[in-house]
Short mmCIF file of C-alpha atoms in Angstrom, two decimals:
data_model
loop_
_atom_site.label_atom_id
_atom_site.label_comp_id
_atom_site.label_asym_id
_atom_site.label_seq_id
_atom_site.Cartn_x
_atom_site.Cartn_y
_atom_site.Cartn_z
CA UNK A 1 -74.49 52.10 96.66
CA UNK A 2 -72.13 55.28 96.89
CA UNK A 3 -70.77 56.09 100.80
CA UNK A 4 -69.22 59.20 101.58
CA UNK A 5 -65.71 59.66 101.94
CA UNK A 6 -66.57 62.51 104.86
CA UNK A 7 -66.40 60.00 107.61
CA UNK A 8 -63.46 58.31 106.72
CA UNK A 9 -61.81 61.74 107.05
CA UNK A 10 -59.58 61.96 104.54
CA UNK A 11 -56.58 64.37 104.76
CA UNK A 12 -56.92 67.11 102.52
CA UNK A 13 -53.91 68.77 101.19
CA UNK A 14 -54.70 72.72 100.59
CA UNK A 15 -51.88 74.53 98.23
CA UNK A 16 -51.36 78.36 98.28
CA UNK A 17 -49.34 79.69 95.56
CA UNK A 18 -47.87 83.16 96.70
CA UNK A 19 -45.33 85.97 95.50
CA UNK A 20 -45.11 89.47 96.95
CA UNK A 21 -49.04 89.71 98.35
CA UNK A 22 -48.55 91.23 101.51
CA UNK A 23 -51.69 92.59 101.63
CA UNK A 24 -53.79 89.85 101.24
CA UNK A 25 -51.68 86.30 102.17
CA UNK A 26 -52.67 86.32 105.88
CA UNK A 27 -56.61 86.18 105.14
CA UNK A 28 -55.84 83.59 102.88
CA UNK A 29 -53.50 81.63 105.44
CA UNK A 30 -56.03 82.29 108.22
CA UNK A 31 -58.98 81.41 105.89
CA UNK A 32 -57.25 77.78 105.57
CA UNK A 33 -56.03 77.80 109.56
CA UNK A 34 -59.52 78.31 111.00
CA UNK A 35 -61.54 75.56 109.04
CA UNK A 36 -63.89 73.72 110.44
CA UNK A 37 -62.87 70.73 108.85
CA UNK A 38 -59.29 69.60 111.09
CA UNK A 39 -57.56 66.75 109.11
CA UNK A 40 -55.74 69.55 106.75
CA UNK A 41 -52.30 69.66 105.43
CA UNK A 42 -51.44 72.91 104.37
CA UNK A 43 -48.74 73.71 101.71
CA UNK A 44 -47.77 77.30 100.64
CA UNK A 45 -45.33 78.14 98.45
CA UNK A 46 -43.38 81.11 98.21
CA UNK A 47 -42.13 82.35 94.60
CA UNK A 48 -39.53 84.10 96.18
CA UNK A 49 -41.49 87.59 97.94
CA UNK A 50 -39.65 90.24 98.64
CA UNK A 51 -42.35 92.35 100.33
CA UNK A 52 -42.50 91.29 103.48
CA UNK A 53 -44.92 88.27 102.57
CA UNK A 54 -42.67 85.92 104.26
CA UNK A 55 -42.60 87.64 107.22
CA UNK A 56 -46.14 86.77 107.95
CA UNK A 57 -46.23 83.26 106.88
CA UNK A 58 -43.65 82.71 109.30
CA UNK A 59 -45.77 83.73 112.22
CA UNK A 60 -47.57 80.49 111.00
CA UNK A 61 -45.42 78.41 110.88
CA UNK A 62 -45.76 76.29 113.19
CA UNK A 63 -49.46 75.59 111.39
CA UNK A 64 -48.49 74.79 108.29
CA UNK A 65 -47.05 71.51 106.98
CA UNK A 66 -44.58 72.85 104.18
CA UNK A 67 -43.40 76.20 103.38
CA UNK A 68 -41.07 76.84 100.60
CA UNK A 69 -39.89 79.69 99.08
CA UNK A 70 -37.63 79.74 96.23
CA UNK A 71 -37.46 81.53 92.67
CA UNK A 72 -40.00 79.26 90.42
CA UNK A 73 -41.40 79.99 86.50
CA UNK A 74 -45.08 80.97 86.87
CA UNK A 75 -48.24 80.08 88.38
CA UNK A 76 -48.08 76.09 86.78
CA UNK A 77 -44.54 75.65 88.20
CA UNK A 78 -45.67 76.81 92.05
CA UNK A 79 -48.65 74.32 91.25
CA UNK A 80 -46.38 71.63 90.43
CA UNK A 81 -44.43 71.74 93.06
CA UNK A 82 -46.73 72.44 95.81
CA UNK A 83 -48.69 68.83 94.49
CA UNK A 84 -45.24 67.03 94.18
CA UNK A 85 -45.16 67.73 97.98
CA UNK A 86 -49.20 67.14 98.86
CA UNK A 87 -49.54 63.74 100.55
CA UNK A 88 -53.48 64.00 101.45
CA UNK A 89 -56.32 62.38 98.98
CA UNK A 90 -57.74 65.43 98.05
CA UNK A 91 -56.07 68.50 96.67
CA UNK A 92 -57.35 71.68 96.99
CA UNK A 93 -55.34 75.28 95.85
CA UNK A 94 -56.69 78.68 97.57
CA UNK A 95 -54.12 81.37 96.10
CA UNK A 96 -52.67 85.02 97.76
CA UNK A 97 -55.70 87.17 97.21
CA UNK A 98 -58.44 84.42 97.88
CA UNK A 99 -60.04 82.80 100.82
CA UNK A 100 -62.63 79.80 102.02
CA UNK A 101 -65.41 80.34 103.81
CA UNK A 102 -64.83 78.40 107.43
CA UNK A 103 -66.62 75.22 106.47
CA UNK A 104 -65.62 75.30 102.81
CA UNK A 105 -63.34 71.88 103.12
CA UNK A 106 -66.06 69.89 105.30
CA UNK A 107 -68.99 71.59 103.22
CA UNK A 108 -67.20 69.44 100.15
CA UNK A 109 -65.77 66.21 102.30
CA UNK A 110 -69.28 65.97 102.83
CA UNK A 111 -70.56 66.22 99.84
CA UNK A 112 -68.08 63.80 97.98
CA UNK A 113 -68.58 60.15 97.18
CA UNK A 114 -66.38 57.05 96.28
CA UNK A 115 -66.60 57.61 92.55
CA UNK A 116 -65.53 61.32 92.84
CA UNK A 117 -62.62 62.28 90.99
CA UNK A 118 -62.94 66.09 91.18
CA UNK A 119 -65.58 68.56 93.20
CA UNK A 120 -65.98 71.99 92.67
CA UNK A 121 -68.34 74.33 93.82
CA UNK A 122 -69.34 78.38 93.17
CA UNK A 123 -67.17 81.72 93.77
CA UNK A 124 -67.47 85.14 95.36
CA UNK A 125 -65.91 87.73 92.86
CA UNK A 126 -65.33 90.88 94.42
CA UNK A 127 -63.93 93.64 92.88
CA UNK A 128 -62.43 96.58 93.97
CA UNK A 129 -65.16 98.88 93.06
CA UNK A 130 -67.49 97.05 95.81
CA UNK A 131 -69.01 94.75 93.16
CA UNK A 132 -69.60 91.26 94.28
CA UNK A 133 -71.50 88.23 91.82
CA UNK A 134 -71.56 84.87 93.01
CA UNK A 135 -70.58 82.23 89.79
CA UNK A 136 -71.09 78.95 89.43
CA UNK A 137 -69.19 76.22 88.22
CA UNK A 138 -70.77 74.98 85.32
CA UNK A 139 -69.05 71.33 83.93
CA UNK A 140 -71.40 71.20 81.18
CA UNK A 141 -69.64 74.41 79.70
CA UNK A 142 -65.81 73.48 80.45
CA UNK A 143 -65.14 72.58 76.04
CA UNK A 144 -65.95 76.84 75.99
CA UNK A 145 -63.68 78.31 78.78
CA UNK A 146 -62.95 78.01 82.02
CA UNK A 147 -66.37 77.57 84.05
CA UNK A 148 -64.91 75.82 86.39
CA UNK A 149 -64.13 78.14 89.59
CA UNK A 150 -60.48 76.75 90.07
CA UNK A 151 -60.65 78.01 93.91
CA UNK A 152 -63.71 75.88 94.60
CA UNK A 153 -61.90 73.08 92.91
CA UNK A 154 -60.61 69.78 95.11
CA UNK A 155 -58.77 66.92 92.92
CA UNK A 156 -58.08 63.28 94.20
CA UNK A 157 -54.27 62.80 94.19
CA UNK A 158 -54.03 59.94 92.24
CA UNK A 159 -55.72 62.29 90.06
CA UNK A 160 -52.99 64.65 89.20
CA UNK A 161 -50.71 62.29 89.09
CA UNK A 162 -52.30 59.98 86.51
CA UNK A 163 -52.65 63.11 84.25
CA UNK A 164 -49.45 65.06 84.65
CA UNK A 165 -48.59 68.44 85.76
CA UNK A 166 -50.04 72.09 84.96
CA UNK A 167 -48.40 73.21 81.84
CA UNK A 168 -45.98 76.19 82.16
CA UNK A 169 -46.24 77.12 78.79
CA UNK A 170 -49.51 78.87 79.93
CA UNK A 171 -49.19 81.80 81.94
CA UNK A 172 -53.68 81.98 82.87
CA UNK A 173 -55.20 78.98 81.13
CA UNK A 174 -53.27 76.88 82.67
CA UNK A 175 -55.86 75.42 85.33
CA UNK A 176 -58.32 75.26 82.15
CA UNK A 177 -56.29 73.21 80.24
CA UNK A 178 -55.74 70.94 83.55
CA UNK A 179 -59.66 70.50 83.65
CA UNK A 180 -59.89 69.85 80.03
CA UNK A 181 -57.62 67.15 80.27
CA UNK A 182 -59.17 64.92 83.54
CA UNK A 183 -62.41 65.44 81.37
CA UNK A 184 -61.36 63.79 78.53
CA UNK A 185 -59.56 61.10 80.57
CA UNK A 186 -62.56 60.30 81.64
CA UNK A 187 -62.68 61.33 85.17
CA UNK A 188 -65.79 62.33 86.96
CA UNK A 189 -66.49 65.76 87.91
CA UNK A 190 -69.28 66.54 90.13
CA UNK A 191 -70.72 69.94 90.61
CA UNK A 192 -71.81 70.67 94.76
CA UNK A 193 -74.19 73.69 94.92
CA UNK A 194 -72.28 75.64 98.09
CA UNK A 195 -70.60 79.15 98.13
CA UNK A 196 -67.15 78.08 99.07
CA UNK A 197 -64.36 80.42 98.31
CA UNK A 198 -64.13 84.13 98.01
CA UNK A 199 -61.62 86.00 95.54
CA UNK A 200 -60.52 89.34 94.07
CA UNK A 201 -61.07 90.64 90.83
CA UNK A 202 -57.48 92.24 90.60
CA UNK A 203 -55.19 88.97 89.48
CA UNK A 204 -53.55 87.44 86.45
CA UNK A 205 -56.35 85.86 85.43
CA UNK A 206 -58.15 89.72 84.86
CA UNK A 207 -55.98 90.34 81.72
CA UNK A 208 -59.13 89.43 79.25
CA UNK A 209 -57.25 89.63 76.09
CA UNK A 210 -54.69 86.97 77.07
CA UNK A 211 -57.32 85.14 79.36
CA UNK A 212 -59.11 84.49 75.70
CA UNK A 213 -55.80 84.03 73.46
CA UNK A 214 -54.67 81.18 75.56
CA UNK A 215 -58.06 79.58 76.22
CA UNK A 216 -58.13 79.61 72.02
CA UNK A 217 -54.69 77.67 72.67
CA UNK A 218 -56.07 75.16 75.37
CA UNK A 219 -59.08 74.65 73.05
CA UNK A 220 -57.39 73.45 70.17
CA UNK A 221 -54.47 71.35 72.00
CA UNK A 222 -57.64 69.48 73.88
CA UNK A 223 -60.84 69.23 71.55
CA UNK A 224 -61.37 67.53 68.13
CA UNK A 225 -61.53 69.38 64.98
CA UNK A 226 -65.65 69.50 65.27
CA UNK A 227 -65.51 70.88 68.89
CA UNK A 228 -62.62 72.90 68.86
CA UNK A 229 -64.97 74.81 65.55
CA UNK A 230 -68.00 75.02 68.22
CA UNK A 231 -65.96 76.35 70.93
CA UNK A 232 -63.56 78.61 68.61
CA UNK A 233 -66.51 80.62 67.51
CA UNK A 234 -67.94 80.67 70.85
CA UNK A 235 -64.72 82.28 72.25
CA UNK A 236 -63.89 84.76 69.73
CA UNK A 237 -68.02 85.70 69.63
CA UNK A 238 -67.23 86.63 73.29
CA UNK A 239 -64.14 88.29 72.73
CA UNK A 240 -66.10 90.76 70.78
CA UNK A 241 -68.47 90.99 72.54
CA UNK A 242 -66.22 92.00 75.73
CA UNK A 243 -64.76 94.06 73.40
CA UNK A 244 -67.90 95.85 72.17
CA UNK A 245 -70.48 95.98 74.18
CA UNK A 246 -69.89 94.26 77.48
CA UNK A 247 -69.56 97.33 80.70
CA UNK A 248 -67.02 95.18 83.40
CA UNK A 249 -69.22 95.78 86.73
CA UNK A 250 -65.84 94.87 88.83
CA UNK A 251 -64.25 97.94 86.81
CA UNK A 252 -66.77 100.52 87.72
CA UNK A 253 -69.84 102.36 89.60
CA UNK A 254 -72.44 99.73 89.04
CA UNK A 255 -76.27 100.97 90.71
CA UNK A 256 -76.67 97.41 90.94
CA UNK A 257 -73.13 96.57 92.80
CA UNK A 258 -75.07 95.25 96.26
CA UNK A 259 -77.19 92.56 93.86
#
């Protein structure tokens, strides 16, 4: 019978990477520092901000375990630098522009068992027009795109060590590449049906054309030829849908915005 890890109060390392996010970084930081779960090691990796972001980070230096500010080679490099410094049994990542619900870490640890390697949950997307939508992680769809919500993911430290770092060659789909590698290495990914994090739809991942292009490259790299043919066709049809028919509710006034 599986035993829950929550009773052992495992240390959880939370990593935030940031570059010039003076308007949003404080909300991200406070969402980590105010968690109901207390055994948290907080790591902030700043890519060399020049807009006042560092001044905000410094306000909380006594409550942040690690603060590093130096130029990096992009998002994947920032992730990898944070992971290299993490000493927790579990690692979560919440970036500038994103934030946790107050009981996020506690919910994930309560629902995580000894044979779980990765756990993921649900994410609230918020558009600059006020539109909101809950996105559930869909593990079974992973071959077809990044259907796991990265800000909701907690990964055992040892899994990252075994599969290697995020690939800096990808500017958007480095998380998709990582989770396909984790899946195909045989690690167990578990969905916990809880809303634990929020994301503004203003970041680099909202470059839809580049996202689809990188996802296709990740599929080709990680899938068998038959799986790649199916996933690649799905990707192309989805790209066509976005270009010709899809009206993005996060970038337009929508009468269903409050649903």
